[in-house]
Amino acid sequence: MVIQKWTAKMKPMQHPVFIETLKELNHLYRKHGRVAWSRVHNELYGGHVIYMERDFPDIQALDTDETHSLEPDIRETKVRLLESVVPGSVVVTHYHVVDME
C-alpha cells in the first residue's frame, strides 16, 4: 500500500473552515473518480498542525489519480483549502507500507 500524507500548519481559528472545504474537495474527488482523503489528524496542543492521509494500492494507482488534479472545480477548491493554512507550510510525502502480522 502507498499512503499519501499532506501536512500543513493551519492559521488560527481556521479548523472548521478547513474541514468544510475538505468535505467539498472530497466530494469533487469522488465525482471525478479520484481517491478521497480518508483520514485527517489535527495535532492537539502543538501549534495548529493538520495532517491528511489517503491510501492507494500501489504507486501506479497514485500516479493515475494525480492525472486528474487540474480539473477546474478541484483546483478552485484546493485554492480555498490553502487559504486556511500558513503559506509555505504544506509538505506532501509518500510512504510505502507493509502490513506485518
Backbone atoms as SQL, in Angstrom:
CREATE TABLE atoms (id INTEGER PRIMARY KEY, chain TEXT, resi INTEGER, resn TEXT, atom TEXT, x REAL, y REAL, z REAL);
INSERT INTO atoms VALUES
  (1, 'A', 1, 'MET', 'N', 0.851, -1.171, 0.000),
  (2, 'A', 1, 'MET', 'CA', 0.000, 0.000, 0.000),
  (3, 'A', 1, 'MET', 'C', 0.897, 1.236, 0.000),
  (4, 'A', 2, 'VAL', 'N', 0.404, 2.287, -0.615),
  (5, 'A', 2, 'VAL', 'CA', 1.084, 3.573, -0.611),
  (6, 'A', 2, 'VAL', 'C', 0.181, 4.582, 0.090),
  (7, 'A', 3, 'ILE', 'N', 0.741, 5.324, 1.032),
  (8, 'A', 3, 'ILE', 'CA', -0.006, 6.373, 1.728),
  (9, 'A', 3, 'ILE', 'C', 0.539, 7.719, 1.288),
  (10, 'A', 4, 'GLN', 'N', -0.373, 8.583, 0.852),
  (11, 'A', 4, 'GLN', 'CA', -0.008, 9.970, 0.562),
  (12, 'A', 4, 'GLN', 'C', -0.374, 10.786, 1.795),
  (13, 'A', 5, 'LYS', 'N', 0.586, 11.531, 2.297),
  (14, 'A', 5, 'LYS', 'CA', 0.367, 12.336, 3.506),
  (15, 'A', 5, 'LYS', 'C', 0.586, 13.804, 3.162),
  (16, 'A', 6, 'TRP', 'N', -0.348, 14.633, 3.569),
  (17, 'A', 6, 'TRP', 'CA', -0.320, 16.075, 3.340),
  (18, 'A', 6, 'TRP', 'C', -0.297, 16.735, 4.717),
  (19, 'A', 7, 'THR', 'N', 0.702, 17.552, 4.970),
  (20, 'A', 7, 'THR', 'CA', 0.860, 18.201, 6.270),
  (21, 'A', 7, 'THR', 'C', 0.959, 19.704, 6.068),
  (22, 'A', 8, 'ALA', 'N', 0.343, 20.465, 6.971),
  (23, 'A', 8, 'ALA', 'CA', 0.449, 21.928, 6.914),
  (24, 'A', 8, 'ALA', 'C', 0.182, 22.510, 8.293),
  (25, 'A', 9, 'LYS', 'N', 0.629, 23.726, 8.475),
  (26, 'A', 9, 'LYS', 'CA', 0.323, 24.468, 9.693),
  (27, 'A', 9, 'LYS', 'C', -0.888, 25.346, 9.384),
  (28, 'A', 10, 'MET', 'N', -1.922, 25.216, 10.205),
  (29, 'A', 10, 'MET', 'CA', -3.141, 25.983, 9.975),
  (30, 'A', 10, 'MET', 'C', -3.056, 27.365, 10.596),
  (31, 'A', 11, 'LYS', 'N', -3.740, 28.305, 9.966),
  (32, 'A', 11, 'LYS', 'CA', -3.895, 29.628, 10.560),
  (33, 'A', 11, 'LYS', 'C', -4.827, 29.470, 11.765),
  (34, 'A', 12, 'PRO', 'N', -4.644, 30.265, 12.800),
  (35, 'A', 12, 'PRO', 'CA', -5.520, 30.162, 13.972),
  (36, 'A', 12, 'PRO', 'C', -6.995, 30.346, 13.610),
  (37, 'A', 13, 'MET', 'N', -7.840, 29.577, 14.262),
  (38, 'A', 13, 'MET', 'CA', -9.296, 29.663, 14.151),
  (39, 'A', 13, 'MET', 'C', -9.831, 29.210, 12.784),
  (40, 'A', 14, 'GLN', 'N', -9.047, 28.497, 12.014),
  (41, 'A', 14, 'GLN', 'CA', -9.470, 28.094, 10.669),
  (42, 'A', 14, 'GLN', 'C', -9.888, 26.626, 10.559),
  (43, 'A', 15, 'HIS', 'N', -9.784, 25.871, 11.637),
  (44, 'A', 15, 'HIS', 'CA', -10.089, 24.444, 11.565),
  (45, 'A', 15, 'HIS', 'C', -11.476, 24.148, 11.005),
  (46, 'A', 16, 'PRO', 'N', -12.557, 24.794, 11.485),
  (47, 'A', 16, 'PRO', 'CA', -13.894, 24.485, 10.942),
  (48, 'A', 16, 'PRO', 'C', -14.001, 24.787, 9.440),
  (49, 'A', 17, 'VAL', 'N', -13.429, 25.888, 8.994),
  (50, 'A', 17, 'VAL', 'CA', -13.463, 26.253, 7.576),
  (51, 'A', 17, 'VAL', 'C', -12.679, 25.225, 6.758),
  (52, 'A', 18, 'PHE', 'N', -11.521, 24.831, 7.260),
  (53, 'A', 18, 'PHE', 'CA', -10.694, 23.849, 6.582),
  (54, 'A', 18, 'PHE', 'C', -11.457, 22.527, 6.394),
  (55, 'A', 19, 'ILE', 'N', -12.082, 22.043, 7.456),
  (56, 'A', 19, 'ILE', 'CA', -12.805, 20.768, 7.399),
  (57, 'A', 19, 'ILE', 'C', -13.975, 20.849, 6.425),
  (58, 'A', 20, 'GLU', 'N', -14.721, 21.925, 6.431),
  (59, 'A', 20, 'GLU', 'CA', -15.844, 22.066, 5.492),
  (60, 'A', 20, 'GLU', 'C', -15.355, 22.110, 4.048),
  (61, 'A', 21, 'THR', 'N', -14.269, 22.807, 3.803),
  (62, 'A', 21, 'THR', 'CA', -13.713, 22.870, 2.448),
  (63, 'A', 21, 'THR', 'C', -13.172, 21.500, 2.035),
  (64, 'A', 22, 'LEU', 'N', -12.566, 20.786, 2.962),
  (65, 'A', 22, 'LEU', 'CA', -12.059, 19.448, 2.668),
  (66, 'A', 22, 'LEU', 'C', -13.207, 18.497, 2.329),
  (67, 'A', 23, 'LYS', 'N', -14.333, 18.610, 3.012),
  (68, 'A', 23, 'LYS', 'CA', -15.501, 17.784, 2.686),
  (69, 'A', 23, 'LYS', 'C', -15.947, 18.051, 1.250),
  (70, 'A', 24, 'GLU', 'N', -15.963, 19.321, 0.858),
  (71, 'A', 24, 'GLU', 'CA', -16.320, 19.683, -0.510),
  (72, 'A', 24, 'GLU', 'C', -15.301, 19.122, -1.507),
  (73, 'A', 25, 'LEU', 'N', -14.027, 19.222, -1.162),
  (74, 'A', 25, 'LEU', 'CA', -12.977, 18.694, -2.027),
  (75, 'A', 25, 'LEU', 'C', -13.125, 17.179, -2.190),
  (76, 'A', 26, 'ASN', 'N', -13.396, 16.474, -1.104),
  (77, 'A', 26, 'ASN', 'CA', -13.585, 15.025, -1.184),
  (78, 'A', 26, 'ASN', 'C', -14.771, 14.667, -2.070),
  (79, 'A', 27, 'HIS', 'N', -15.839, 15.452, -1.989),
  (80, 'A', 27, 'HIS', 'CA', -16.998, 15.236, -2.856),
  (81, 'A', 27, 'HIS', 'C', -16.585, 15.360, -4.324),
  (82, 'A', 28, 'LEU', 'N', -15.787, 16.379, -4.635),
  (83, 'A', 28, 'LEU', 'CA', -15.319, 16.576, -6.012),
  (84, 'A', 28, 'LEU', 'C', -14.365, 15.459, -6.432),
  (85, 'A', 29, 'TYR', 'N', -13.519, 15.022, -5.518),
  (86, 'A', 29, 'TYR', 'CA', -12.624, 13.907, -5.838),
  (87, 'A', 29, 'TYR', 'C', -13.440, 12.683, -6.245),
  (88, 'A', 30, 'ARG', 'N', -14.455, 12.359, -5.457),
  (89, 'A', 30, 'ARG', 'CA', -15.285, 11.190, -5.770),
  (90, 'A', 30, 'ARG', 'C', -16.005, 11.375, -7.106),
  (91, 'A', 31, 'LYS', 'N', -16.497, 12.574, -7.355),
  (92, 'A', 31, 'LYS', 'CA', -17.199, 12.884, -8.602),
  (93, 'A', 31, 'LYS', 'C', -16.301, 12.641, -9.811),
  (94, 'A', 32, 'HIS', 'N', -15.008, 12.925, -9.674),
  (95, 'A', 32, 'HIS', 'CA', -14.050, 12.752, -10.767),
  (96, 'A', 32, 'HIS', 'C', -13.318, 11.408, -10.707),
  (97, 'A', 33, 'GLY', 'N', -13.784, 10.516, -9.833),
  (98, 'A', 33, 'GLY', 'CA', -13.181, 9.191, -9.739),
  (99, 'A', 33, 'GLY', 'C', -11.838, 9.156, -9.042),
  (100, 'A', 34, 'ARG', 'N', -11.565, 10.172, -8.226),
  (101, 'A', 34, 'ARG', 'CA', -10.301, 10.233, -7.503),
  (102, 'A', 34, 'ARG', 'C', -10.456, 9.624, -6.112),
  (103, 'A', 35, 'VAL', 'N', -9.340, 9.332, -5.485),
  (104, 'A', 35, 'VAL', 'CA', -9.334, 8.785, -4.124),
  (105, 'A', 35, 'VAL', 'C', -9.456, 9.949, -3.137),
  (106, 'A', 36, 'ALA', 'N', -10.462, 9.889, -2.279),
  (107, 'A', 36, 'ALA', 'CA', -10.698, 10.959, -1.299),
  (108, 'A', 36, 'ALA', 'C', -9.719, 10.850, -0.129),
  (109, 'A', 37, 'TRP', 'N', -9.552, 11.958, 0.578),
  (110, 'A', 37, 'TRP', 'CA', -8.742, 11.971, 1.805),
  (111, 'A', 37, 'TRP', 'C', -9.528, 11.218, 2.868),
  (112, 'A', 38, 'SER', 'N', -8.960, 10.135, 3.388),
  (113, 'A', 38, 'SER', 'CA', -9.705, 9.256, 4.289),
  (114, 'A', 38, 'SER', 'C', -9.467, 9.537, 5.766),
  (115, 'A', 39, 'ARG', 'N', -8.331, 10.163, 6.095),
  (116, 'A', 39, 'ARG', 'CA', -8.038, 10.462, 7.494),
  (117, 'A', 39, 'ARG', 'C', -7.520, 11.887, 7.609),
  (118, 'A', 40, 'VAL', 'N', -7.987, 12.566, 8.649),
  (119, 'A', 40, 'VAL', 'CA', -7.499, 13.915, 8.961),
  (120, 'A', 40, 'VAL', 'C', -7.138, 13.932, 10.438),
  (121, 'A', 41, 'HIS', 'N', -5.932, 14.379, 10.729),
  (122, 'A', 41, 'HIS', 'CA', -5.460, 14.461, 12.114),
  (123, 'A', 41, 'HIS', 'C', -5.150, 15.919, 12.410),
  (124, 'A', 42, 'ASN', 'N', -5.630, 16.399, 13.531),
  (125, 'A', 42, 'ASN', 'CA', -5.329, 17.751, 13.973),
  (126, 'A', 42, 'ASN', 'C', -4.479, 17.631, 15.228),
  (127, 'A', 43, 'GLU', 'N', -3.247, 18.118, 15.162),
  (128, 'A', 43, 'GLU', 'CA', -2.340, 17.999, 16.301),
  (129, 'A', 43, 'GLU', 'C', -2.848, 18.845, 17.465),
  (130, 'A', 44, 'LEU', 'N', -3.028, 18.209, 18.601),
  (131, 'A', 44, 'LEU', 'CA', -3.515, 18.913, 19.787),
  (132, 'A', 44, 'LEU', 'C', -2.351, 19.524, 20.552),
  (133, 'A', 45, 'TYR', 'N', -2.509, 20.714, 21.013),
  (134, 'A', 45, 'TYR', 'CA', -1.526, 21.418, 21.839),
  (135, 'A', 45, 'TYR', 'C', -0.169, 21.567, 21.156),
  (136, 'A', 46, 'GLY', 'N', -0.144, 21.514, 19.818),
  (137, 'A', 46, 'GLY', 'CA', 1.147, 21.506, 19.161),
  (138, 'A', 46, 'GLY', 'C', 1.326, 22.532, 18.065),
  (139, 'A', 47, 'GLY', 'N', 0.535, 23.566, 18.021),
  (140, 'A', 47, 'GLY', 'CA', 0.771, 24.604, 17.044),
  (141, 'A', 47, 'GLY', 'C', -0.076, 24.527, 15.787),
  (142, 'A', 48, 'HIS', 'N', -1.274, 23.984, 15.874),
  (143, 'A', 48, 'HIS', 'CA', -2.217, 24.011, 14.756),
  (144, 'A', 48, 'HIS', 'C', -1.720, 23.258, 13.521),
  (145, 'A', 49, 'VAL', 'N', -1.078, 22.122, 13.712),
  (146, 'A', 49, 'VAL', 'CA', -0.629, 21.327, 12.577),
  (147, 'A', 49, 'VAL', 'C', -1.725, 20.344, 12.202),
  (148, 'A', 50, 'ILE', 'N', -1.997, 20.231, 10.899),
  (149, 'A', 50, 'ILE', 'CA', -3.015, 19.298, 10.418),
  (150, 'A', 50, 'ILE', 'C', -2.370, 18.325, 9.442),
  (151, 'A', 51, 'TYR', 'N', -2.814, 17.069, 9.506),
  (152, 'A', 51, 'TYR', 'CA', -2.308, 16.010, 8.648),
  (153, 'A', 51, 'TYR', 'C', -3.503, 15.380, 7.932),
  (154, 'A', 52, 'MET', 'N', -3.363, 15.112, 6.656),
  (155, 'A', 52, 'MET', 'CA', -4.378, 14.378, 5.903),
  (156, 'A', 52, 'MET', 'C', -3.688, 13.190, 5.247),
  (157, 'A', 53, 'GLU', 'N', -4.415, 12.074, 5.142),
  (158, 'A', 53, 'GLU', 'CA', -3.856, 10.890, 4.511),
  (159, 'A', 53, 'GLU', 'C', -4.887, 10.251, 3.600),
  (160, 'A', 54, 'ARG', 'N', -4.376, 9.623, 2.547),
  (161, 'A', 54, 'ARG', 'CA', -5.214, 8.786, 1.697),
  (162, 'A', 54, 'ARG', 'C', -4.379, 7.624, 1.200),
  (163, 'A', 55, 'ASP', 'N', -5.052, 6.490, 0.952),
  (164, 'A', 55, 'ASP', 'CA', -4.373, 5.231, 0.652),
  (165, 'A', 55, 'ASP', 'C', -4.579, 4.823, -0.807),
  (166, 'A', 56, 'PHE', 'N', -3.530, 4.216, -1.366),
  (167, 'A', 56, 'PHE', 'CA', -3.568, 3.680, -2.717),
  (168, 'A', 56, 'PHE', 'C', -2.995, 2.261, -2.677),
  (169, 'A', 57, 'PRO', 'N', -3.492, 1.375, -3.536),
  (170, 'A', 57, 'PRO', 'CA', -2.961, 0.011, -3.528),
  (171, 'A', 57, 'PRO', 'C', -1.507, -0.058, -4.005),
  (172, 'A', 58, 'ASP', 'N', -1.113, 0.881, -4.891),
  (173, 'A', 58, 'ASP', 'CA', 0.257, 0.892, -5.405),
  (174, 'A', 58, 'ASP', 'C', 0.562, 2.266, -6.004),
  (175, 'A', 59, 'ILE', 'N', 1.803, 2.463, -6.405),
  (176, 'A', 59, 'ILE', 'CA', 2.234, 3.762, -6.919),
  (177, 'A', 59, 'ILE', 'C', 1.572, 4.084, -8.263),
  (178, 'A', 60, 'GLN', 'N', 1.255, 3.074, -9.054),
  (179, 'A', 60, 'GLN', 'CA', 0.578, 3.313, -10.322),
  (180, 'A', 60, 'GLN', 'C', -0.800, 3.915, -10.112),
  (181, 'A', 61, 'ALA', 'N', -1.519, 3.443, -9.099),
  (182, 'A', 61, 'ALA', 'CA', -2.844, 3.994, -8.787),
  (183, 'A', 61, 'ALA', 'C', -2.727, 5.451, -8.349),
  (184, 'A', 62, 'LEU', 'N', -1.706, 5.776, -7.571),
  (185, 'A', 62, 'LEU', 'CA', -1.466, 7.164, -7.162),
  (186, 'A', 62, 'LEU', 'C', -1.185, 8.029, -8.381),
  (187, 'A', 63, 'ASP', 'N', -0.312, 7.563, -9.265),
  (188, 'A', 63, 'ASP', 'CA', 0.015, 8.334, -10.466),
  (189, 'A', 63, 'ASP', 'C', -1.214, 8.566, -11.339),
  (190, 'A', 64, 'THR', 'N', -2.047, 7.549, -11.499),
  (191, 'A', 64, 'THR', 'CA', -3.274, 7.680, -12.283),
  (192, 'A', 64, 'THR', 'C', -4.214, 8.692, -11.649),
  (193, 'A', 65, 'ASP', 'N', -4.354, 8.639, -10.325),
  (194, 'A', 65, 'ASP', 'CA', -5.219, 9.572, -9.602),
  (195, 'A', 65, 'ASP', 'C', -4.756, 11.013, -9.811),
  (196, 'A', 66, 'GLU', 'N', -3.469, 11.234, -9.773),
  (197, 'A', 66, 'GLU', 'CA', -2.921, 12.590, -9.883),
  (198, 'A', 66, 'GLU', 'C', -3.115, 13.198, -11.267),
  (199, 'A', 67, 'THR', 'N', -3.408, 12.390, -12.280),
  (200, 'A', 67, 'THR', 'CA', -3.619, 12.953, -13.619),
  (201, 'A', 67, 'THR', 'C', -4.874, 13.822, -13.673),
  (202, 'A', 68, 'HIS', 'N', -5.739, 13.699, -12.683),
  (203, 'A', 68, 'HIS', 'CA', -6.971, 14.494, -12.647),
  (204, 'A', 68, 'HIS', 'C', -6.876, 15.689, -11.697),
  (205, 'A', 69, 'SER', 'N', -5.686, 16.019, -11.251),
  (206, 'A', 69, 'SER', 'CA', -5.526, 17.039, -10.213),
  (207, 'A', 69, 'SER', 'C', -5.798, 18.457, -10.698),
  (208, 'A', 70, 'LEU', 'N', -5.810, 18.691, -11.998),
  (209, 'A', 70, 'LEU', 'CA', -6.002, 20.052, -12.504),
  (210, 'A', 70, 'LEU', 'C', -7.410, 20.314, -13.019),
  (211, 'A', 71, 'GLU', 'N', -8.358, 19.451, -12.693),
  (212, 'A', 71, 'GLU', 'CA', -9.753, 19.724, -13.051),
  (213, 'A', 71, 'GLU', 'C', -10.124, 21.083, -12.451),
  (214, 'A', 72, 'PRO', 'N', -10.775, 21.967, -13.213),
  (215, 'A', 72, 'PRO', 'CA', -11.031, 23.341, -12.730),
  (216, 'A', 72, 'PRO', 'C', -11.744, 23.417, -11.380),
  (217, 'A', 73, 'ASP', 'N', -12.780, 22.593, -11.162),
  (218, 'A', 73, 'ASP', 'CA', -13.505, 22.674, -9.889),
  (219, 'A', 73, 'ASP', 'C', -12.654, 22.158, -8.732),
  (220, 'A', 74, 'ILE', 'N', -11.828, 21.148, -8.975),
  (221, 'A', 74, 'ILE', 'CA', -10.929, 20.646, -7.936),
  (222, 'A', 74, 'ILE', 'C', -9.870, 21.691, -7.615),
  (223, 'A', 75, 'ARG', 'N', -9.288, 22.280, -8.645),
  (224, 'A', 75, 'ARG', 'CA', -8.244, 23.290, -8.444),
  (225, 'A', 75, 'ARG', 'C', -8.774, 24.489, -7.654),
  (226, 'A', 76, 'GLU', 'N', -9.969, 24.948, -7.981),
  (227, 'A', 76, 'GLU', 'CA', -10.580, 26.084, -7.270),
  (228, 'A', 76, 'GLU', 'C', -10.789, 25.764, -5.791),
  (229, 'A', 77, 'THR', 'N', -11.238, 24.556, -5.497),
  (230, 'A', 77, 'THR', 'CA', -11.478, 24.160, -4.107),
  (231, 'A', 77, 'THR', 'C', -10.161, 23.993, -3.355),
  (232, 'A', 78, 'LYS', 'N', -9.131, 23.489, -4.020),
  (233, 'A', 78, 'LYS', 'CA', -7.814, 23.386, -3.390),
  (234, 'A', 78, 'LYS', 'C', -7.286, 24.772, -3.012),
  (235, 'A', 79, 'VAL', 'N', -7.505, 25.748, -3.874),
  (236, 'A', 79, 'VAL', 'CA', -7.068, 27.121, -3.576),
  (237, 'A', 79, 'VAL', 'C', -7.767, 27.623, -2.321),
  (238, 'A', 80, 'ARG', 'N', -9.076, 27.360, -2.204),
  (239, 'A', 80, 'ARG', 'CA', -9.812, 27.782, -1.000),
  (240, 'A', 80, 'ARG', 'C', -9.311, 27.043, 0.233),
  (241, 'A', 81, 'LEU', 'N', -8.963, 25.771, 0.082),
  (242, 'A', 81, 'LEU', 'CA', -8.429, 24.999, 1.206),
  (243, 'A', 81, 'LEU', 'C', -7.119, 25.624, 1.687),
  (244, 'A', 82, 'LEU', 'N', -6.275, 26.021, 0.762),
  (245, 'A', 82, 'LEU', 'CA', -4.982, 26.610, 1.114),
  (246, 'A', 82, 'LEU', 'C', -5.111, 27.977, 1.792),
  (247, 'A', 83, 'GLU', 'N', -6.245, 28.637, 1.659),
  (248, 'A', 83, 'GLU', 'CA', -6.458, 29.914, 2.346),
  (249, 'A', 83, 'GLU', 'C', -6.489, 29.742, 3.863),
  (250, 'A', 84, 'SER', 'N', -6.694, 28.516, 4.338),
  (251, 'A', 84, 'SER', 'CA', -6.759, 28.240, 5.777),
  (252, 'A', 84, 'SER', 'C', -5.407, 27.856, 6.373),
  (253, 'A', 85, 'VAL', 'N', -4.379, 27.736, 5.538),
  (254, 'A', 85, 'VAL', 'CA', -3.087, 27.296, 6.051),
  (255, 'A', 85, 'VAL', 'C', -2.032, 28.384, 5.890),
  (256, 'A', 86, 'VAL', 'N', -0.979, 28.256, 6.670),
  (257, 'A', 86, 'VAL', 'CA', 0.130, 29.207, 6.629),
  (258, 'A', 86, 'VAL', 'C', 0.890, 28.988, 5.314),
  (259, 'A', 87, 'PRO', 'N', 1.069, 30.038, 4.522),
  (260, 'A', 87, 'PRO', 'CA', 1.790, 29.888, 3.252),
  (261, 'A', 87, 'PRO', 'C', 3.183, 29.290, 3.464),
  (262, 'A', 88, 'GLY', 'N', 3.540, 28.376, 2.586),
  (263, 'A', 88, 'GLY', 'CA', 4.853, 27.744, 2.649),
  (264, 'A', 88, 'GLY', 'C', 4.972, 26.596, 3.625),
  (265, 'A', 89, 'SER', 'N', 3.876, 26.237, 4.305),
  (266, 'A', 89, 'SER', 'CA', 3.968, 25.187, 5.319),
  (267, 'A', 89, 'SER', 'C', 3.492, 23.816, 4.831),
  (268, 'A', 90, 'VAL', 'N', 3.010, 23.730, 3.606),
  (269, 'A', 90, 'VAL', 'CA', 2.491, 22.461, 3.094),
  (270, 'A', 90, 'VAL', 'C', 3.641, 21.534, 2.690),
  (271, 'A', 91, 'VAL', 'N', 3.545, 20.289, 3.146),
  (272, 'A', 91, 'VAL', 'CA', 4.503, 19.248, 2.776),
  (273, 'A', 91, 'VAL', 'C', 3.704, 18.019, 2.359),
  (274, 'A', 92, 'VAL', 'N', 4.015, 17.462, 1.193),
  (275, 'A', 92, 'VAL', 'CA', 3.365, 16.245, 0.731),
  (276, 'A', 92, 'VAL', 'C', 4.427, 15.144, 0.694),
  (277, 'A', 93, 'THR', 'N', 4.141, 14.031, 1.372),
  (278, 'A', 93, 'THR', 'CA', 5.069, 12.905, 1.405),
  (279, 'A', 93, 'THR', 'C', 4.328, 11.626, 1.044),
  (280, 'A', 94, 'HIS', 'N', 5.084, 10.629, 0.626),
  (281, 'A', 94, 'HIS', 'CA', 4.510, 9.347, 0.233),
  (282, 'A', 94, 'HIS', 'C', 5.251, 8.239, 0.953),
  (283, 'A', 95, 'TYR', 'N', 4.493, 7.262, 1.448),
  (284, 'A', 95, 'TYR', 'CA', 5.067, 6.155, 2.192),
  (285, 'A', 95, 'TYR', 'C', 4.623, 4.837, 1.578),
  (286, 'A', 96, 'HIS', 'N', 5.543, 3.902, 1.454),
  (287, 'A', 96, 'HIS', 'CA', 5.189, 2.532, 1.089),
  (288, 'A', 96, 'HIS', 'C', 5.008, 1.762, 2.391),
  (289, 'A', 97, 'VAL', 'N', 3.866, 1.129, 2.549),
  (290, 'A', 97, 'VAL', 'CA', 3.525, 0.460, 3.799),
  (291, 'A', 97, 'VAL', 'C', 3.466, -1.043, 3.588),
  (292, 'A', 98, 'VAL', 'N', 4.076, -1.777, 4.492),
  (293, 'A', 98, 'VAL', 'CA', 3.968, -3.234, 4.510),
  (294, 'A', 98, 'VAL', 'C', 3.318, -3.605, 5.838),
  (295, 'A', 99, 'ASP', 'N', 2.146, -4.217, 5.772),
  (296, 'A', 99, 'ASP', 'CA', 1.451, -4.635, 6.990),
  (297, 'A', 99, 'ASP', 'C', 2.083, -5.912, 7.518),
  (298, 'A', 100, 'MET', 'N', 2.405, -5.905, 8.791),
  (299, 'A', 100, 'MET', 'CA', 3.023, -7.064, 9.446),
  (300, 'A', 100, 'MET', 'C', 1.966, -7.768, 10.302),
  (301, 'A', 101, 'GLU', 'N', 1.981, -9.059, 10.267),
  (302, 'A', 101, 'GLU', 'CA', 1.004, -9.813, 11.067),
  (303, 'A', 101, 'GLU', 'C', 1.613, -10.304, 12.331);
